[in-house]
Amino acid sequence: MGVGALLLLALGHTISNLVRTLPAIATDVLAESFSITPGDVAAMTGVFHLAFAAGQIPVGVALDRFGIRHVFMALISTVVVGSLLAAVAQNSAGFLLGQAVLGLGCSGMLLCPLTYAAKNLSNANFALWSALVLAVGNSGMLLSASPMALVIEALGWRSAFIASAALAAAVALAAWLGVRPQREDRRPTGSLSSEFRQVARIGFSRELRGVVILAFVSFAVVIGLRGMWAGPWLMEVKRMSRVEAGNLMLILTVMLISVPMLVSLVDRRTGRTGMLLVLGHLIAGMALLALPFGRGLDPIYDLLLLVVFGIAISVQPLLFVLGRQAVGSSDAGKALAAVNLAFFAGAATIQALSAPVVGLTGFSGVIMFLGLLAIAGAIAFQLTAHRSEQH
């Protein structure tokens, strides 16, 4: 397997994480620019996840049918366009269009490197390398923390999207030069519609049902906190400056980057994938439930709980491991697309729901809402896995 090519593809996921989490550090200035509320900004960013989810089945089919390199180049070029559309938006409708285009472009930025690894690695090695891919990708959230906070403070939020477009263009050029077309073991012979139905069939199969349920809430909780509500909580409730809030989110992001590799090693040694997923999401949910109780406490309280959350939720990549184990390598793209579809359909749905939740309960309520979702997902996953074992 070409490690260099895998890492280049993973940089696309880095850009994806950058653009999807920018609103967390710019919610207030976006709301001011377009004369809308923070809840409206959350609803608009939900369009990103809706478009992302809509792209999953077509991208999964395209990866198995046309190859990784061609799909990646088309998608990363779309990210450049979407970033520029967001940067020049003059009203909320223009920004909404930019979010939709970005969502479509980013829809395969994780699938491309994961499919590359799945087609070239055994199940055992896939767990470790998929964690590396996610670690590289999550570094995009490092860029959208303190660095982009500084850019926004100095040059405005539009400059942050222009910088994102430039970074995406650089990744596109590097991938064009460094990723070679792969020879496919089997070219799909069925119609596109039959392959679309196959992705749905894999997603609803008994083997993946619990994985899809947990995936539906798992990423939504991460992106709801890191991509949207952590910034307003820290800046408006805890009265931190934008850069101070960015620094705390930077530490959370370091957890999201570094811990998945450790989780994959623990999973490889213990083989208790399901147990790790349940415990991780339960602990992450409880950390979020506790966070609002520190309203009047020193920010170290928030930091400690964000670190606990970041460590616990880092079991998330194991969902892709279970998805990969359910199928052969020739259908790896479709299986991973089914799991990723659940991730982002959940993110789109829950991001939209968070707008009325924050309107009714404030920032404390929406953070507790995310915590309850993580706990509910863990319980549903455990119950579904138990029923599958009985069959």
XYZ file of C-alpha atoms in Angstrom:
391
model
C 0.000 0.000 0.000
C 1.210 3.535 -0.798
C 1.419 5.264 2.583
C 2.171 8.612 0.937
C -0.958 8.377 -1.219
C -3.068 7.443 1.799
C -1.807 10.470 3.740
C -2.424 12.793 0.787
C -5.999 11.547 0.578
C -6.359 12.007 4.344
C -5.476 15.699 3.897
C -8.801 16.069 2.106
C -10.474 15.031 5.351
C -8.341 17.666 7.105
C -9.856 20.351 4.867
C -13.321 18.910 5.426
C -12.960 19.204 9.197
C -11.611 22.728 8.839
C -14.554 24.100 6.860
C -17.243 22.250 8.802
C -16.018 23.528 12.197
C -15.292 27.140 11.230
C -18.752 28.325 12.387
C -17.941 27.380 16.006
C -15.355 30.155 16.175
C -17.301 32.601 13.977
C -20.951 32.167 14.992
C -21.277 35.659 16.442
C -19.748 37.501 13.484
C -21.693 35.384 10.969
C -24.929 36.174 12.794
C -24.027 39.874 12.851
C -23.070 39.962 9.150
C -26.351 38.415 8.009
C -28.578 39.928 10.741
C -29.674 36.524 12.014
C -29.504 34.625 15.332
C -26.932 31.996 16.416
C -29.724 29.419 16.065
C -30.153 30.470 12.428
C -26.413 29.979 11.878
C -26.749 26.459 13.310
C -29.626 25.719 10.933
C -27.592 27.002 7.958
C -24.587 24.873 8.858
C -26.977 21.933 9.078
C -27.343 22.254 5.292
C -23.649 21.317 5.023
C -24.363 18.017 6.759
C -27.552 17.438 4.765
C -25.648 17.862 1.476
C -22.828 15.734 2.882
C -25.281 12.956 3.744
C -26.932 13.184 0.316
C -23.541 12.599 -1.313
C -22.696 9.424 0.585
C -24.417 6.792 -1.551
C -23.340 8.313 -4.904
C -19.766 8.700 -3.661
C -19.663 5.159 -2.241
C -20.865 3.737 -5.560
C -18.497 5.978 -7.560
C -15.476 4.861 -5.517
C -16.126 1.203 -6.347
C -17.046 1.963 -9.967
C -14.664 4.725 -11.108
C -11.735 4.600 -8.701
C -10.506 6.685 -5.821
C -8.286 9.196 -7.624
C -10.944 10.450 -10.052
C -13.556 10.789 -7.318
C -11.173 12.599 -4.972
C -10.125 15.159 -7.593
C -13.742 15.987 -8.438
C -14.646 16.404 -4.776
C -11.662 18.489 -3.643
C -12.264 20.852 -6.587
C -15.849 21.265 -5.378
C -14.531 22.166 -1.907
C -12.486 24.999 -3.431
C -15.602 26.349 -5.154
C -17.733 26.028 -2.016
C -15.176 27.846 0.142
C -15.055 30.751 -2.307
C -18.866 30.916 -2.490
C -19.016 31.162 1.313
C -16.316 33.830 1.330
C -18.154 36.123 -1.100
C -21.687 35.538 0.257
C -23.543 38.825 0.724
C -26.562 37.387 2.537
C -27.718 34.258 4.313
C -28.966 32.690 1.063
C -25.508 33.018 -0.481
C -23.872 31.525 2.584
C -26.424 28.711 2.553
C -25.441 27.921 -1.051
C -21.772 27.858 -0.055
C -22.548 25.442 2.789
C -24.448 23.122 0.426
C -21.607 23.063 -2.124
C -19.055 22.497 0.652
C -21.136 19.620 2.008
C -21.222 17.922 -1.389
C -17.499 18.442 -1.921
C -16.578 17.145 1.523
C -18.907 14.146 1.286
C -16.106 11.824 0.144
C -13.110 13.347 1.899
C -13.165 10.625 4.558
C -14.471 7.858 2.319
C -11.616 8.235 -0.177
C -8.727 7.418 2.216
C -10.787 4.847 4.130
C -11.719 3.036 0.924
C -8.090 3.178 -0.215
C -7.053 1.537 3.067
C -9.921 -0.982 3.016
C -9.006 -2.176 -0.475
C -5.327 -2.609 0.418
C -5.294 -3.842 4.027
C -6.490 -6.733 6.164
C -9.222 -6.133 8.762
C -6.643 -6.092 11.571
C -4.448 -3.467 9.913
C -7.429 -1.426 8.718
C -8.322 -0.500 12.319
C -4.916 1.071 12.928
C -4.662 2.872 9.599
C -8.243 4.138 9.729
C -7.428 5.680 13.115
C -4.402 7.372 11.512
C -6.586 8.722 8.706
C -9.012 10.167 11.244
C -6.165 11.637 13.279
C -4.779 13.408 10.205
C -8.276 14.548 9.285
C -9.114 15.821 12.742
C -6.078 18.097 12.579
C -8.328 20.320 10.464
C -10.053 21.219 13.703
C -6.715 22.475 14.981
C -6.719 24.975 12.147
C -10.276 26.097 12.912
C -9.462 26.727 16.580
C -6.848 29.317 17.620
C -5.304 29.879 14.130
C -8.613 30.732 12.467
C -9.693 32.703 15.537
C -6.648 34.911 14.983
C -7.411 35.208 11.252
C -11.020 36.173 11.966
C -10.005 38.735 14.598
C -7.443 40.317 12.261
C -9.028 39.998 8.816
C -12.654 38.922 9.239
C -14.521 35.663 8.719
C -14.400 35.877 4.918
C -10.616 35.596 5.005
C -10.949 32.302 6.881
C -12.922 30.806 3.988
C -10.488 32.231 1.429
C -7.644 30.574 3.347
C -9.634 27.309 3.321
C -10.013 27.540 -0.468
C -6.269 28.061 -0.866
C -5.467 25.054 1.344
C -7.950 22.880 -0.566
C -6.345 23.906 -3.866
C -2.909 22.959 -2.516
C -4.206 19.522 -1.462
C -5.786 19.053 -4.902
C -2.468 19.747 -6.612
C -0.555 17.423 -4.263
C -3.070 14.614 -4.776
C -2.998 15.034 -8.560
C 0.755 14.588 -8.488
C 1.008 11.966 -5.738
C -1.969 9.593 -6.028
C -1.870 7.107 -8.869
C -4.952 5.364 -10.295
C -5.465 1.906 -8.790
C -6.337 -1.272 -10.602
C -9.695 -2.465 -9.325
C -10.139 -6.138 -8.443
C -13.677 -6.138 -9.825
C -15.492 -3.593 -11.949
C -19.165 -3.364 -10.942
C -21.400 -4.803 -13.624
C -24.831 -3.896 -12.279
C -26.754 -0.687 -12.900
C -26.170 2.406 -10.815
C -29.648 2.101 -9.289
C -28.958 -1.484 -8.192
C -25.719 -0.377 -6.558
C -27.513 2.455 -4.774
C -29.962 -0.116 -3.402
C -27.031 -2.288 -2.345
C -25.634 0.529 -0.173
C -29.022 0.827 1.528
C -29.227 -2.953 1.950
C -25.793 -3.055 3.587
C -26.719 -0.186 5.891
C -29.920 -1.874 7.098
C -28.403 -5.348 7.385
C -28.509 -7.068 10.762
C -24.723 -6.834 11.034
C -24.668 -3.059 10.616
C -27.970 -2.003 12.177
C -26.536 -1.138 15.590
C -23.504 0.542 14.014
C -25.745 2.772 11.904
C -27.909 3.717 14.903
C -24.901 4.746 17.006
C -23.240 6.481 14.041
C -26.420 8.562 13.579
C -25.882 10.297 16.928
C -22.122 9.872 17.465
C -20.739 12.367 14.977
C -23.693 14.689 15.512
C -22.644 15.042 19.136
C -19.020 15.811 18.201
C -19.863 18.287 15.484
C -22.643 19.826 17.575
C -20.152 20.584 20.345
C -16.910 21.223 18.466
C -18.445 22.571 15.281
C -21.138 24.806 16.746
C -21.994 25.208 20.439
C -18.689 24.999 22.334
C -17.638 28.402 20.980
C -20.822 30.269 21.982
C -20.837 28.532 25.395
C -17.265 29.577 26.150
C -17.517 33.079 24.718
C -21.030 34.153 25.757
C -21.617 32.185 28.963
C -18.069 31.808 30.302
C -17.089 35.257 28.970
C -13.889 34.125 27.265
C -12.352 35.989 24.356
C -12.463 34.386 20.908
C -8.800 33.380 21.126
C -9.189 32.012 24.685
C -12.156 29.908 23.550
C -10.128 28.817 20.540
C -7.342 27.662 22.835
C -9.713 25.423 24.828
C -11.155 23.974 21.635
C -7.592 23.441 20.452
C -6.960 21.187 23.459
C -10.189 19.277 22.764
C -9.066 18.829 19.177
C -5.696 17.451 20.281
C -7.627 14.747 22.125
C -9.664 13.984 19.004
C -6.439 13.676 16.996
C -4.216 11.700 19.346
C -6.515 9.333 21.232
C -8.089 7.354 18.315
C -4.709 5.748 17.619
C -4.524 4.571 21.241
C -8.114 3.317 21.066
C -7.309 1.258 17.964
C -4.352 -0.336 19.751
C -6.537 -1.173 22.784
C -9.179 -2.633 20.469
C -6.567 -4.677 18.625
C -5.264 -6.100 21.915
C -8.629 -6.739 23.597
C -10.988 -7.388 20.688
C -13.806 -5.717 22.671
C -14.921 -3.295 19.985
C -18.563 -3.162 21.071
C -17.756 -2.646 24.728
C -15.351 0.188 23.930
C -17.990 1.922 21.812
C -20.643 1.693 24.532
C -18.389 2.858 27.379
C -16.888 5.681 25.332
C -20.241 7.154 24.369
C -21.672 6.783 27.877
C -18.709 8.652 29.410
C -18.785 11.316 26.680
C -22.496 11.872 27.267
C -22.056 12.211 31.027
C -19.254 14.762 30.517
C -21.591 16.927 28.449
C -24.380 16.595 31.002
C -21.977 17.871 33.674
C -20.582 20.772 31.599
C -23.423 23.296 32.163
C -23.157 22.891 35.939
C -19.845 24.776 35.765
C -21.446 28.043 34.633
C -20.006 29.981 37.573
C -16.815 27.956 37.996
C -13.284 28.555 36.766
C -12.716 27.623 33.093
C -10.469 24.765 34.261
C -13.735 22.911 34.973
C -14.749 23.251 31.320
C -11.282 22.250 30.161
C -11.272 19.048 32.223
C -14.698 17.979 30.990
C -13.832 18.785 27.372
C -10.705 16.628 27.722
C -12.767 13.768 29.193
C -15.264 14.146 26.350
C -12.496 14.188 23.727
C -10.854 11.050 25.118
C -14.116 9.117 25.500
C -15.650 9.991 22.117
C -12.415 8.921 20.381
C -13.852 5.388 20.225
C -15.888 6.671 17.271
C -13.544 5.338 14.507
C -14.322 1.795 15.664
C -17.699 2.181 13.954
C -15.866 2.160 10.624
C -13.972 -0.949 11.703
C -17.250 -2.797 12.303
C -18.547 -1.532 8.959
C -15.468 -2.793 7.132
C -15.702 -6.212 8.790
C -19.252 -6.717 7.510
C -18.363 -6.931 3.789
C -15.665 -8.008 1.342
C -13.092 -5.579 -0.018
C -14.936 -5.154 -3.333
C -17.891 -3.588 -1.506
C -15.801 -1.660 1.032
C -16.727 1.707 -0.463
C -20.444 0.976 -0.161
C -20.209 -0.304 3.443
C -18.165 2.682 4.576
C -20.561 4.971 2.717
C -23.487 3.443 4.619
C -21.786 4.175 7.951
C -20.707 7.655 6.859
C -24.238 8.351 5.603
C -25.525 7.615 9.101
C -22.862 9.925 10.578
C -23.869 12.906 8.508
C -27.594 12.289 8.209
C -27.541 12.360 11.996
C -25.405 15.494 12.034
C -27.773 17.264 9.628
C -30.874 16.217 11.557
C -29.553 16.989 15.017
C -27.914 20.249 13.973
C -31.302 21.394 12.686
C -32.991 20.255 15.919
C -30.410 22.102 18.003
C -31.679 25.470 16.742
C -35.101 25.227 18.466
C -33.479 23.515 21.459
C -31.107 26.433 22.042
C -33.997 28.843 21.520
C -36.013 27.144 24.257
C -33.290 26.170 26.728
C -30.212 28.268 25.934
C -26.652 27.068 25.510
C -26.785 24.926 28.669
C -29.817 23.060 27.368
C -28.392 22.317 23.939
C -25.165 20.924 25.423
C -27.151 18.647 27.743
C -29.282 17.637 24.748
C -26.123 16.454 22.985
C -25.055 14.546 26.093
C -28.387 12.721 26.290
C -28.101 11.771 22.618
C -24.694 10.158 23.188
C -26.054 8.108 26.078
C -29.187 7.093 24.156
C -27.075 6.017 21.181
C -24.864 3.830 23.367
C -27.895 2.123 24.928
C -29.561 1.566 21.535
C -26.333 0.119 20.116
C -26.019 -2.321 23.019
C -29.658 -3.437 22.779
C -29.435 -3.904 19.003
C -26.184 -5.860 19.265
C -27.757 -8.112 21.927
C -30.774 -8.857 19.715
C -28.491 -9.629 16.758
C -26.537 -12.104 18.859
C -29.784 -13.862 19.823
C -30.560 -14.393 16.148
